[in-house]
Short mmCIF file of C-alpha atoms (C1' of nucleotides) in Angstrom, two decimals:
data_model
loop_
_atom_site.label_atom_id
_atom_site.label_comp_id
_atom_site.label_asym_id
_atom_site.label_seq_id
_atom_site.Cartn_x
_atom_site.Cartn_y
_atom_site.Cartn_z
CA MET Y 1 0.70 -28.50 10.06
CA GLN Y 2 -2.16 -30.87 9.37
CA ASP Y 3 -0.08 -32.16 6.52
CA GLY Y 4 1.03 -35.70 6.92
CA TYR Y 5 4.24 -36.95 8.42
CA GLY Y 6 5.87 -37.64 5.06
CA GLN Y 7 6.08 -41.37 5.74
CA PHE Y 8 4.22 -44.36 4.35
CA CYS Y 9 4.69 -46.31 7.58
CA PRO Y 10 1.30 -47.61 8.75
CA VAL Y 11 1.86 -46.11 12.20
CA ALA Y 12 2.41 -42.70 10.62
CA LEU Y 13 -0.56 -42.94 8.27
CA ALA Y 14 -2.89 -44.03 11.06
CA SER Y 15 -1.54 -41.33 13.36
CA GLU Y 16 -2.35 -38.60 10.85
CA LEU Y 17 -5.97 -39.43 11.60
CA LEU Y 18 -5.95 -40.77 15.14
CA ALA Y 19 -3.30 -38.68 16.90
CA GLN Y 20 -5.17 -35.44 16.47
CA ARG Y 21 -6.51 -33.62 19.47
CA TRP Y 22 -9.84 -35.07 20.73
CA MET Y 23 -9.78 -37.87 18.19
CA PRO Y 24 -9.23 -40.78 20.57
CA LEU Y 25 -12.12 -39.57 22.69
CA VAL Y 26 -14.43 -39.27 19.70
CA VAL Y 27 -13.51 -42.79 18.64
CA ARG Y 28 -13.99 -44.02 22.21
CA GLU Y 29 -17.52 -42.63 22.29
CA LEU Y 30 -18.38 -44.28 19.00
CA CYS Y 31 -16.91 -47.57 20.21
CA VAL Y 32 -19.01 -47.59 23.37
CA GLY Y 33 -22.10 -47.16 21.24
CA ALA Y 34 -22.84 -43.46 20.94
CA THR Y 35 -24.45 -42.64 17.61
CA ARG Y 36 -26.08 -39.21 17.88
CA PHE Y 37 -24.16 -35.94 17.75
CA ASN Y 38 -25.29 -34.76 21.15
CA GLU Y 39 -24.80 -38.19 22.63
CA ILE Y 40 -21.17 -38.09 21.59
CA ARG Y 41 -20.95 -34.58 22.96
CA ARG Y 42 -22.18 -35.61 26.38
CA GLY Y 43 -19.30 -38.04 26.57
CA ILE Y 44 -16.85 -35.25 25.66
CA PRO Y 45 -18.29 -32.18 27.39
CA ARG Y 46 -15.34 -29.89 26.71
CA ILE Y 47 -15.16 -30.32 22.93
CA ARG Y 48 -16.59 -27.49 20.84
CA PRO Y 49 -19.43 -28.60 18.58
CA SER Y 50 -17.68 -27.17 15.54
CA LEU Y 51 -14.57 -29.18 16.27
CA LEU Y 52 -16.59 -32.32 16.95
CA LYS Y 53 -18.28 -31.93 13.60
CA GLN Y 54 -14.89 -31.48 11.96
CA ARG Y 55 -13.54 -34.65 13.56
CA LEU Y 56 -16.61 -36.64 12.59
CA ASP Y 57 -16.22 -35.44 9.01
CA GLU Y 58 -12.59 -36.53 9.01
CA LEU Y 59 -13.59 -39.96 10.29
CA GLU Y 60 -16.25 -40.21 7.61
CA ARG Y 61 -13.77 -39.27 4.89
CA ALA Y 62 -11.35 -41.86 6.26
CA GLY Y 63 -14.02 -44.54 5.96
CA VAL Y 64 -14.31 -45.09 9.70
CA LEU Y 65 -17.96 -44.15 10.00
CA GLN Y 66 -21.03 -43.46 7.96
CA ARG Y 67 -23.65 -40.83 8.54
CA VAL Y 68 -26.98 -42.56 8.05
CA PRO Y 69 -30.62 -41.62 8.61
CA ASP Y 70 -31.59 -42.89 12.04
CA ALA Y 71 -34.45 -45.36 11.85
CA LYS Y 72 -35.66 -45.10 15.44
CA GLN Y 73 -35.57 -41.35 15.90
CA GLU Y 74 -35.56 -38.41 13.59
CA GLY Y 75 -32.36 -37.05 12.16
CA TYR Y 76 -29.09 -38.82 11.55
CA GLY Y 77 -26.82 -41.19 13.34
CA TYR Y 78 -23.15 -41.97 13.05
CA GLN Y 79 -22.38 -45.64 12.50
CA LEU Y 80 -19.01 -47.31 12.56
CA THR Y 81 -17.89 -49.23 9.51
CA GLU Y 82 -15.76 -52.35 9.73
CA ALA Y 83 -12.69 -50.12 9.76
CA GLY Y 84 -14.24 -48.20 12.63
CA ARG Y 85 -15.11 -51.27 14.64
CA GLU Y 86 -11.50 -52.39 14.41
CA LEU Y 87 -10.48 -49.15 16.13
CA ARG Y 88 -11.67 -50.77 19.35
CA ALA Y 89 -8.29 -52.46 19.50
CA VAL Y 90 -6.55 -49.08 19.35
CA VAL Y 91 -8.76 -47.45 21.97
CA GLY Y 92 -8.42 -50.54 24.12
CA ALA Y 93 -4.64 -50.47 23.97
CA ILE Y 94 -4.59 -46.77 24.86
CA GLY Y 95 -7.02 -47.30 27.72
CA GLN Y 96 -5.12 -50.25 29.12
CA TRP Y 97 -1.89 -48.33 29.06
CA GLY Y 98 -3.59 -45.31 30.57
CA GLN Y 99 -5.07 -47.35 33.38
CA ARG Y 100 -1.62 -48.63 34.32
CA TRP Y 101 0.69 -45.73 33.55
CA ALA Y 102 -1.07 -42.43 32.87
CA ARG Y 103 -0.66 -39.57 35.31
CA ASP Y 104 -2.65 -39.41 38.52
CA ILE Y 105 -6.05 -37.76 38.56
CA ARG Y 106 -5.94 -34.01 39.16
CA ASP Y 107 -8.75 -32.01 40.66
CA ASP Y 108 -9.60 -30.43 37.33
CA ASP Y 109 -10.16 -33.86 35.80
CA LEU Y 110 -12.98 -34.44 38.28
CA ASP Y 111 -16.06 -33.55 36.26
CA PRO Y 112 -19.03 -34.93 38.20
CA GLY Y 113 -21.36 -34.73 35.21
CA TRP Y 114 -19.00 -36.83 33.15
CA LEU Y 115 -18.64 -39.34 35.98
CA VAL Y 116 -22.39 -39.83 36.18
CA TRP Y 117 -22.64 -40.08 32.40
CA ALA Y 118 -19.90 -42.73 32.37
CA MET Y 119 -21.57 -44.65 35.18
CA HIS Y 120 -24.97 -44.65 33.51
CA ARG Y 121 -23.50 -46.71 30.66
CA ARG Y 122 -22.19 -49.33 33.06
CA LEU Y 123 -25.09 -50.16 35.37
CA ASP Y 124 -26.32 -53.72 35.67
CA THR Y 125 -30.05 -53.13 35.45
CA GLN Y 126 -30.59 -56.90 35.42
CA ALA Y 127 -29.39 -56.97 39.03
CA MET Y 128 -31.93 -54.32 40.08
CA PRO Y 129 -35.49 -55.02 41.17
CA PRO Y 130 -38.07 -55.21 38.38
CA GLY Y 131 -39.61 -51.94 37.30
CA ARG Y 132 -38.00 -48.59 37.92
CA THR Y 133 -35.15 -47.87 40.30
CA VAL Y 134 -34.20 -44.26 41.00
CA ILE Y 135 -30.77 -43.50 42.44
CA ALA Y 136 -30.05 -39.99 43.71
CA LEU Y 137 -26.40 -38.98 43.71
CA THR Y 138 -25.08 -36.13 45.82
CA PHE Y 139 -21.56 -34.69 45.67
CA PRO Y 140 -21.30 -32.27 48.59
CA ASP Y 141 -17.92 -31.04 47.33
CA ALA Y 142 -19.14 -30.14 43.83
CA ALA Y 143 -20.28 -26.75 42.59
CA ALA Y 144 -23.94 -26.07 43.20
CA THR Y 145 -24.99 -26.68 39.59
CA GLU Y 146 -23.43 -30.13 39.50
CA ARG Y 147 -24.04 -31.36 43.00
CA HIS Y 148 -27.16 -33.45 42.38
CA PHE Y 149 -27.91 -36.10 39.80
CA TRP Y 150 -30.55 -38.75 39.41
CA LEU Y 151 -30.23 -42.05 37.63
CA VAL Y 152 -33.59 -43.36 36.49
CA CYS Y 153 -32.98 -47.02 35.78
CA GLU Y 154 -35.28 -49.31 33.89
CA ARG Y 155 -34.54 -52.70 32.44
CA GLN Y 156 -33.55 -51.51 28.99
CA GLN Y 157 -32.56 -47.95 29.66
CA VAL Y 158 -30.92 -45.64 32.15
CA ASP Y 159 -31.60 -41.90 32.07
CA VAL Y 160 -29.43 -39.23 33.66
CA CYS Y 161 -31.36 -36.31 35.13
CA LEU Y 162 -29.94 -33.02 36.33
CA LYS Y 163 -33.19 -32.15 38.09
CA PRO Y 164 -35.43 -34.24 40.31
CA PRO Y 165 -37.18 -36.64 37.93
CA GLY Y 166 -40.47 -36.52 39.81
CA PHE Y 167 -40.07 -39.99 41.28
CA GLU Y 168 -38.89 -40.44 44.84
CA PRO Y 169 -35.38 -41.93 44.90
CA ASP Y 170 -35.12 -45.53 46.05
CA LEU Y 171 -31.52 -45.02 47.02
CA THR Y 172 -29.54 -41.90 47.93
CA VAL Y 173 -25.77 -42.00 47.51
CA THR Y 174 -23.56 -39.30 48.99
CA THR Y 175 -19.82 -39.09 48.42
CA SER Y 176 -17.08 -36.88 47.03
CA VAL Y 177 -16.39 -36.75 43.32
CA ARG Y 178 -12.84 -37.98 43.79
CA VAL Y 179 -13.80 -40.96 45.87
CA LEU Y 180 -16.43 -42.14 43.42
CA ALA Y 181 -14.15 -41.40 40.45
CA GLU Y 182 -11.37 -43.50 41.93
CA ILE Y 183 -13.81 -46.28 42.72
CA TRP Y 184 -15.02 -46.14 39.12
CA ARG Y 185 -11.43 -46.36 37.91
CA GLY Y 186 -10.81 -49.39 40.12
CA LEU Y 187 -8.25 -47.52 42.19
CA ARG Y 188 -10.20 -48.01 45.45
CA PRO Y 189 -12.53 -50.83 46.42
CA LEU Y 190 -16.11 -49.70 46.97
CA SER Y 191 -16.46 -52.00 49.96
CA ALA Y 192 -13.75 -50.20 51.91
CA GLU Y 193 -15.20 -46.79 51.11
CA LEU Y 194 -18.63 -47.91 52.29
CA ARG Y 195 -17.19 -49.29 55.53
CA GLY Y 196 -15.15 -46.14 56.05
CA GLY Y 197 -18.19 -43.93 55.51
CA ARG Y 198 -16.68 -42.07 52.56
CA VAL Y 199 -19.59 -43.39 50.49
CA ARG Y 200 -22.93 -43.16 52.27
CA VAL Y 201 -26.01 -44.96 50.98
CA GLU Y 202 -29.54 -44.37 52.27
CA GLY Y 203 -32.58 -46.45 51.45
CA ALA Y 204 -34.20 -49.82 52.00
CA VAL Y 205 -31.76 -52.34 53.45
CA ALA Y 206 -32.19 -54.82 50.61
CA LEU Y 207 -31.35 -52.14 48.06
CA LYS Y 208 -28.39 -50.86 50.06
CA ARG Y 209 -26.94 -54.35 50.15
CA ALA Y 210 -27.55 -54.93 46.45
CA PHE Y 211 -26.18 -51.56 45.33
CA PRO Y 212 -22.50 -52.59 44.98
CA ARG Y 213 -23.48 -55.25 42.46
CA TRP Y 214 -25.18 -52.69 40.25
CA LEU Y 215 -21.97 -50.80 39.58
CA LEU Y 216 -19.96 -52.37 36.79
CA LEU Y 217 -17.26 -49.68 36.96
CA SER Y 218 -14.92 -48.72 34.14
CA ALA Y 219 -14.04 -51.39 31.63
CA TYR Y 220 -10.41 -50.82 32.59
CA ALA Y 221 -10.98 -51.03 36.36
CA PRO Y 222 -9.85 -54.68 36.63
CA ILE Y 223 -6.42 -53.79 35.23
CA GLU Y 224 -3.91 -53.39 38.00
CA ARG Y 225 -2.13 -50.08 38.28
CA PRO Y 226 1.49 -50.50 39.31
CA ARG Y 227 2.95 -48.44 42.10
CA VAL Y 228 3.18 -44.75 41.21
CA ARG Y 229 6.56 -43.79 39.87
CA GLY Y 230 9.06 -42.05 42.15
CA MET I 1 -4.72 -26.17 23.88
CA GLN I 2 -2.24 -28.57 25.38
CA ASP I 3 -4.38 -28.56 28.50
CA GLY I 4 -5.98 -31.81 29.35
CA TYR I 5 -9.34 -33.09 28.28
CA GLY I 6 -10.98 -32.56 31.66
CA GLN I 7 -11.65 -36.26 32.13
CA PHE I 8 -10.14 -38.91 34.38
CA CYS I 9 -10.89 -41.65 31.87
CA PRO I 10 -7.71 -43.64 31.19
CA VAL I 11 -8.15 -43.18 27.45
CA ALA I 12 -8.25 -39.41 27.92
CA LEU I 13 -5.29 -39.28 30.30
CA ALA I 14 -3.15 -41.43 28.01
CA SER I 15 -4.22 -39.40 24.97
CA GLU I 16 -3.05 -36.16 26.57
CA LEU I 17 0.43 -37.57 26.17
CA LEU I 18 0.18 -39.88 23.19
CA ALA I 19 -2.22 -38.13 20.83
CA GLN I 20 0.03 -35.14 20.30
CA ARG I 21 1.52 -34.47 16.93
CA TRP I 22 4.62 -36.60 16.22
CA MET I 23 4.30 -38.49 19.48
CA PRO I 24 3.35 -41.91 18.07
CA LEU I 25 6.33 -41.73 15.73
CA VAL I 26 8.71 -40.83 18.54
CA VAL I 27 7.41 -43.75 20.58
CA ARG I 28 7.67 -46.03 17.56
CA GLU I 29 11.32 -45.16 17.12
CA LEU I 30 12.03 -45.84 20.78
CA CYS I 31 10.16 -49.14 20.57
CA VAL I 32 12.18 -50.36 17.59
CA GLY I 33 15.33 -49.70 19.55
CA ALA I 34 16.52 -46.18 18.76
CA THR I 35 18.26 -44.63 21.73
CA ARG I 36 20.31 -41.66 20.51
CA PHE I 37 18.82 -38.30 19.60
CA ASN I 38 20.04 -38.33 16.02
CA GLU I 39 19.08 -41.95 15.62
CA ILE I 40 15.50 -41.09 16.50
CA ARG I 41 15.71 -38.14 14.16
CA ARG I 42 16.73 -40.29 11.22
CA GLY I 43 13.56 -42.29 11.72
CA ILE I 44 11.49 -39.07 11.71
CA PRO I 45 13.25 -36.86 9.15
CA ARG I 46 10.61 -34.12 9.07
CA ILE I 47 10.45 -33.36 12.78
CA ARG I 48 12.28 -30.23 13.98
CA PRO I 49 15.01 -30.98 16.50
CA SER I 50 13.50 -28.50 18.94
CA LEU I 51 10.16 -30.22 18.79
CA LEU I 52 11.73 -33.66 19.11
CA LYS I 53 13.52 -32.51 22.24
CA GLN I 54 10.25 -31.17 23.59
CA ARG I 55 8.49 -34.48 22.99
CA LEU I 56 11.30 -36.47 24.57
CA ASP I 57 11.14 -34.23 27.63
CA GLU I 58 7.40 -34.82 27.88
CA LEU I 59 7.96 -38.55 27.70
CA GLU I 60 10.61 -38.34 30.39
CA ARG I 61 8.31 -36.34 32.66
CA ALA I 62 5.58 -38.91 32.08
CA GLY I 63 7.91 -41.67 33.23
CA VAL I 64 8.05 -43.34 29.82
CA LEU I 65 11.79 -43.00 29.31
CA GLN I 66 14.97 -42.11 31.13
CA ARG I 67 17.89 -40.13 29.84
CA VAL I 68 20.98 -42.00 30.89
CA PRO I 69 24.70 -41.70 30.14
CA ASP I 70 25.44 -44.06 27.28
CA ALA I 71 27.99 -46.68 28.25
CA LYS I 72 29.15 -47.68 24.77
CA GLN I 73 29.50 -44.25 23.22
CA GLU I 74 29.89 -40.77 24.55
CA GLY I 75 26.89 -38.68 25.40
CA TYR I 76 23.47 -39.78 26.47
CA GLY I 77 20.88 -42.28 25.43
CA TYR I 78 17.13 -42.48 25.86
CA GLN I 79 15.96 -45.70 27.46
CA LEU I 80 12.41 -46.88 27.85
CA THR I 81 11.12 -47.65 31.32
CA GLU I 82 8.64 -50.41 32.00
CA ALA I 83 5.86 -47.94 31.24
CA GLY I 84 7.58 -47.16 27.96
CA ARG I 85 8.03 -50.77 26.98
CA GLU I 86 4.32 -51.34 27.47
CA LEU I 87 3.67 -48.67 24.83
CA ARG I 88 4.62 -51.29 22.27
CA ALA I 89 1.05 -52.55 22.57
CA VAL I 90 -0.28 -49.11 21.66
CA VAL I 91 2.06 -48.60 18.72
CA GLY I 92 1.33 -52.13 17.59
CA ALA I 93 -2.42 -51.57 17.64
CA ILE I 94 -2.05 -48.33 15.69
CA GLY I 95 0.24 -49.97 13.15
CA GLN I 96 -2.01 -52.96 12.67
CA TRP I 97 -5.00 -50.74 12.10
CA GLY I 98 -2.97 -48.54 9.78
CA GLN I 99 -1.80 -51.48 7.74
CA ARG I 100 -5.39 -52.55 7.17
CA TRP I 101 -7.33 -49.30 6.99
CA ALA I 102 -5.18 -46.19 6.69
CA ARG I 103 -5.30 -44.15 3.49
CA ASP I 104 -3.37 -45.20 0.43
CA ILE I 105 0.21 -44.06 -0.06
CA ARG I 106 0.54 -40.67 -1.74
CA ASP I 107 3.53 -39.55 -3.73
CA ASP I 108 4.64 -37.16 -1.01
CA ASP I 109 4.82 -40.02 1.50
CA LEU I 110 7.50 -41.66 -0.63
CA ASP I 111 10.68 -40.56 1.07
CA PRO I 112 13.44 -42.79 -0.32
CA GLY I 113 15.84 -42.00 2.52
CA TRP I 114 13.29 -43.09 5.06
CA LEU I 115 12.57 -46.26 3.11
CA VAL I 116 16.24 -47.24 3.14
CA TRP I 117 16.52 -46.38 6.82
CA ALA I 118 13.50 -48.55 7.60
CA MET I 119 14.86 -51.40 5.51
CA HIS I 120 18.27 -51.33 7.18
CA ARG I 121 16.63 -52.25 10.48
CA ARG I 122 14.96 -55.28 8.95
CA LEU I 123 17.69 -57.09 7.03
CA ASP I 124 18.46 -60.70 7.83
CA THR I 125 22.25 -60.54 7.94
CA GLN I 126 22.33 -64.16 9.11
CA ALA I 127 21.07 -65.14 5.68
CA MET I 128 23.87 -63.26 3.92
CA PRO I 129 27.31 -64.68 3.13
CA PRO I 130 29.88 -64.32 5.91
CA GLY I 131 31.82 -61.12 6.00
CA ARG I 132 30.65 -57.93 4.39
CA THR I 133 27.85 -57.60 1.83
CA VAL I 134 27.32 -54.29 0.07
CA ILE I 135 23.98 -53.57 -1.59
CA ALA I 136 23.67 -50.57 -3.86
CA LEU I 137 20.16 -49.16 -4.23
CA THR I 138 19.15 -46.93 -7.12
CA PHE I 139 15.84 -45.10 -7.47
CA PRO I 140 15.81 -43.64 -10.98
CA ASP I 141 12.62 -41.70 -10.20
CA ALA I 142 14.01 -39.95 -7.12
CA ALA I 143 15.57 -36.50 -6.93
CA ALA I 144 19.28 -36.48 -7.64
CA THR I 145 20.31 -36.11 -4.01
CA GLU I 146 18.37 -39.17 -2.89
CA ARG I 147 18.76 -41.43 -5.88
CA HIS I 148 21.59 -43.61 -4.62
CA PHE I 149 22.07 -45.45 -1.33
CA TRP I 150 24.41 -48.16 -0.12
CA LEU I 151 23.70 -50.71 2.56
CA VAL I 152 26.92 -52.02 4.08
CA CYS I 153 25.88 -55.19 5.86
CA GLU I 154 27.91 -57.09 8.40
CA ARG I 155 26.78 -59.79 10.77
CA GLN I 156 26.02 -57.49 13.70
CA GLN I 157 25.45 -54.19 11.99
CA VAL I 158 24.06 -52.55 8.88
CA ASP I 159 25.18 -49.08 7.85
CA VAL I 160 23.32 -46.76 5.50
CA CYS I 161 25.57 -44.67 3.25
CA LEU I 162 24.53 -41.74 1.09
CA LYS I 163 27.85 -41.82 -0.77
CA PRO I 164 29.77 -44.74 -2.24
CA PRO I 165 31.24 -46.54 0.76
CA GLY I 166 34.51 -47.35 -0.99
CA PHE I 167 33.64 -51.03 -1.38
CA GLU I 168 32.36 -52.38 -4.65
CA PRO I 169 28.70 -53.39 -4.32
CA ASP I 170 27.99 -57.11 -4.34
CA LEU I 171 24.46 -56.48 -5.52
CA THR I 172 22.85 -53.56 -7.33
CA VAL I 173 19.10 -53.07 -6.97
CA THR I 174 17.21 -50.69 -9.23
CA THR I 175 13.52 -49.88 -8.81
CA SER I 176 11.10 -47.05 -8.19
CA VAL I 177 10.51 -45.73 -4.70
CA ARG I 178 6.83 -46.61 -4.84
CA VAL I 179 7.39 -50.18 -5.93
CA LEU I 180 9.91 -50.87 -3.19
CA ALA I 181 7.78 -49.02 -0.61
CA GLU I 182 4.76 -51.12 -1.46
CA ILE I 183 6.83 -54.27 -1.34
CA TRP I 184 8.11 -53.21 2.08
CA ARG I 185 4.53 -52.63 3.24
CA GLY I 186 3.52 -56.09 2.02
CA LEU I 187 1.15 -54.64 -0.57
CA ARG I 188 2.97 -56.30 -3.49
CA PRO I 189 4.92 -59.54 -3.52
CA LEU I 190 8.60 -59.06 -4.31
CA SER I 191 8.63 -62.16 -6.48
CA ALA I 192 6.10 -60.72 -8.91
CA GLU I 193 7.97 -57.42 -9.14
CA LEU I 194 11.21 -59.25 -9.89
CA ARG I 195 9.56 -61.34 -12.59
CA GLY I 196 7.89 -58.28 -14.06
CA GLY I 197 11.19 -56.39 -14.15
CA ARG I 198 9.98 -53.58 -11.92
CA VAL I 199 12.74 -54.55 -9.50
CA ARG I 200 16.07 -55.26 -11.22
CA VAL I 201 18.91 -56.97 -9.39
CA GLU I 202 22.47 -57.21 -10.73
CA GLY I 203 25.29 -59.30 -9.29
CA ALA I 204 26.45 -62.85 -8.77
CA VAL I 205 23.72 -65.38 -9.45
CA ALA I 206 23.89 -66.92 -5.98
CA LEU I 207 23.42 -63.52 -4.37
CA LYS I 208 20.62 -62.56 -6.72
CA ARG I 209 18.75 -65.70 -5.78
CA ALA I 210 19.35 -65.23 -2.07
CA PHE I 211 18.41 -61.53 -2.02
CA PRO I 212 14.65 -61.97 -1.46
CA ARG I 213 15.33 -63.83 1.76
CA TRP I 214 17.38 -60.96 3.15
CA LEU I 215 14.43 -58.59 3.16
CA LEU I 216 12.30 -59.01 6.27
CA LEU I 217 9.96 -56.17 5.23
CA SER I 218 7.80 -54.15 7.59
CA ALA I 219 6.66 -55.83 10.78
CA TYR I 220 3.10 -55.16 9.61
CA ALA I 221 3.56 -56.54 6.10
CA PRO I 222 2.00 -59.94 6.90
CA ILE I 223 -1.26 -58.28 7.92
CA GLU I 224 -3.77 -58.44 5.12
CA ARG I 225 -5.15 -55.18 3.83
CA PRO I 226 -8.83 -55.45 2.92
CA ARG I 227 -10.12 -54.16 -0.35
CA VAL I 228 -9.91 -50.38 -0.63
CA ARG I 229 -13.09 -48.66 0.36
CA GLY I 230 -15.48 -47.43 -2.31
"C1'" DC K 1 27.11 -35.33 18.05
"C1'" DG K 2 23.14 -33.35 20.38
"C1'" DG K 3 21.10 -30.09 20.78
"C1'" DT K 4 19.60 -24.26 21.47
"C1'" DA K 5 18.04 -19.80 19.79
"C1'" DT K 6 15.42 -16.67 17.03
"C1'" DC K 7 12.07 -14.83 13.93
"C1'" DC K 8 7.94 -15.23 11.28
"C1'" DC K 9 3.79 -16.89 9.86
"C1'" DC K 10 -0.15 -19.89 9.62
"C1'" DC K 11 -3.98 -22.21 11.14
"C1'" DG K 12 -5.84 -25.38 14.66
"C1'" DC K 13 -8.17 -24.66 18.53
"C1'" DG K 14 -10.90 -22.32 22.11
"C1'" DA K 15 -14.62 -19.02 23.36
"C1'" DT K 16 -18.87 -16.94 22.46
"C1'" DA K 17 -22.85 -16.26 19.99
"C1'" DC K 18 -26.35 -17.60 16.88
"C1'" DT K 19 -29.62 -20.55 13.80
"C1'" DG K 20 -32.90 -23.86 10.92
"C1'" DC M 1 -31.31 -31.42 18.20
"C1'" DA M 2 -27.46 -30.55 15.35
"C1'" DG M 3 -24.93 -27.90 14.12
"C1'" DT M 4 -22.74 -22.71 11.87
"C1'" DA M 5 -20.35 -18.03 12.25
"C1'" DT M 6 -16.90 -15.12 13.93
"C1'" DC M 7 -12.93 -13.63 16.43
"C1'" DG M 8 -8.45 -14.06 18.67
"C1'" DC M 9 -4.57 -16.62 20.69
"C1'" DG M 10 -0.64 -19.34 20.63
"C1'" DG M 11 1.49 -23.81 19.39
"C1'" DG M 12 3.77 -25.74 15.79
"C1'" DG M 13 6.19 -25.57 11.16
"C1'" DG M 14 9.93 -23.44 8.25
"C1'" DA M 15 14.25 -21.35 7.86
"C1'" DT M 16 18.57 -20.12 9.56
"C1'" DA M 17 22.14 -19.67 12.69
"C1'" DC M 18 24.79 -20.92 16.63
"C1'" DC M 19 27.14 -23.82 20.44
"C1'" DG M 20 29.54 -27.09 23.98
#
DNA sequence: CGGTATCCCCCGCGATACTG
DNA sequence: CAGTATCGCGGGGGATACCG
């Protein structure tokens, strides 16, 4: 079954590698800059580590990435080669199409931990006040273990905490997972959700007013989604 | 296993549909204009009809195609919707990447029947003499049952025959499957293979000289393939 | 032509547990 | 942190036959 397609067409040869389960997500993580094994895993919470390792090995054999000693930290990191960097075009095409035409979001797609992890990559820390800004996120509709998150934002780095980080939050945001997910996807405007009270923000007035500019949303959010099909 | 990825990311939602086995090839066939079941099948010889039907049903449910009564012939045809037509960008990105970076062609990718089927879609009949032009193809290295093919070319239509069509060939082309496959992929120039005698053409001089202009090759052939990786 | 039906087998994948 | 080990299920591949 993992044999090829018996064709030398470039679409077929590429698909032998790329159209395997989980593969587009692994490539997506690498393209947005993840390098460490567990960093990739956080972006794909439901993949088994053994399968992730298998996929990474396949990508290495295909010349898409290299496993290199990590200079900054201990251990190894996965780095894209030129062939791997050019996969951005493939992931981008899939994402663009998905933004416009993929199925609607179901309740079991709504993983709050993944949402916060995705958001933490797309925060404009330059637009925040100097120093540290702590944002507490609360999803009243989520299961107890994934109801509270904290984003500890500094100029060069944003950390996601599952427990109170020890610093008092500067801003507290309360909303449902679906509302924030659809805002992140660009399917609802944040402004309307704030006005309608479906997103509630507590904190200093200056921070509350600046907050919408911190959220960069999904890279695909600007792409218009046509009317749902009948 | 065919459950989703548990993410509302557009890349993940699109991949649930598109990153299944065979799916990129099915979409490719639809994008190059195949509409009938057996027409799609000829472009994907190794797929089981039951699985092809399953994939087509998934695409219909996803709103990518519609099954409509075929006006010209009896039976039904599969037509892409707007969502389906926009998949050309995805197939195109995969094909471009594959042309540049996918693995080299192995012997078991070299299906001569598929090669001839792919070529028949990309023949410039406008460049041929008026009326009917019959090209006989011979692959001395192929198994007996797929050694001989005939392309019966008319202005609006090209037919692939597995048996002598009853018309004398105007041109007879003899070469190995690999050489012609790599020419079709743009990995070797036809001119050099003709000069080197690895492609032999028999027939009237005017036709022999015109023949190279009839072959439009793969749509991805113009894309340069970087040096093979080390 | 455009599929369906059936049986069998394999292995990719998921789940759980464990480790240097 | 970065994986490995083990077990079990079921989707997909192969072959063959059948049908409106």
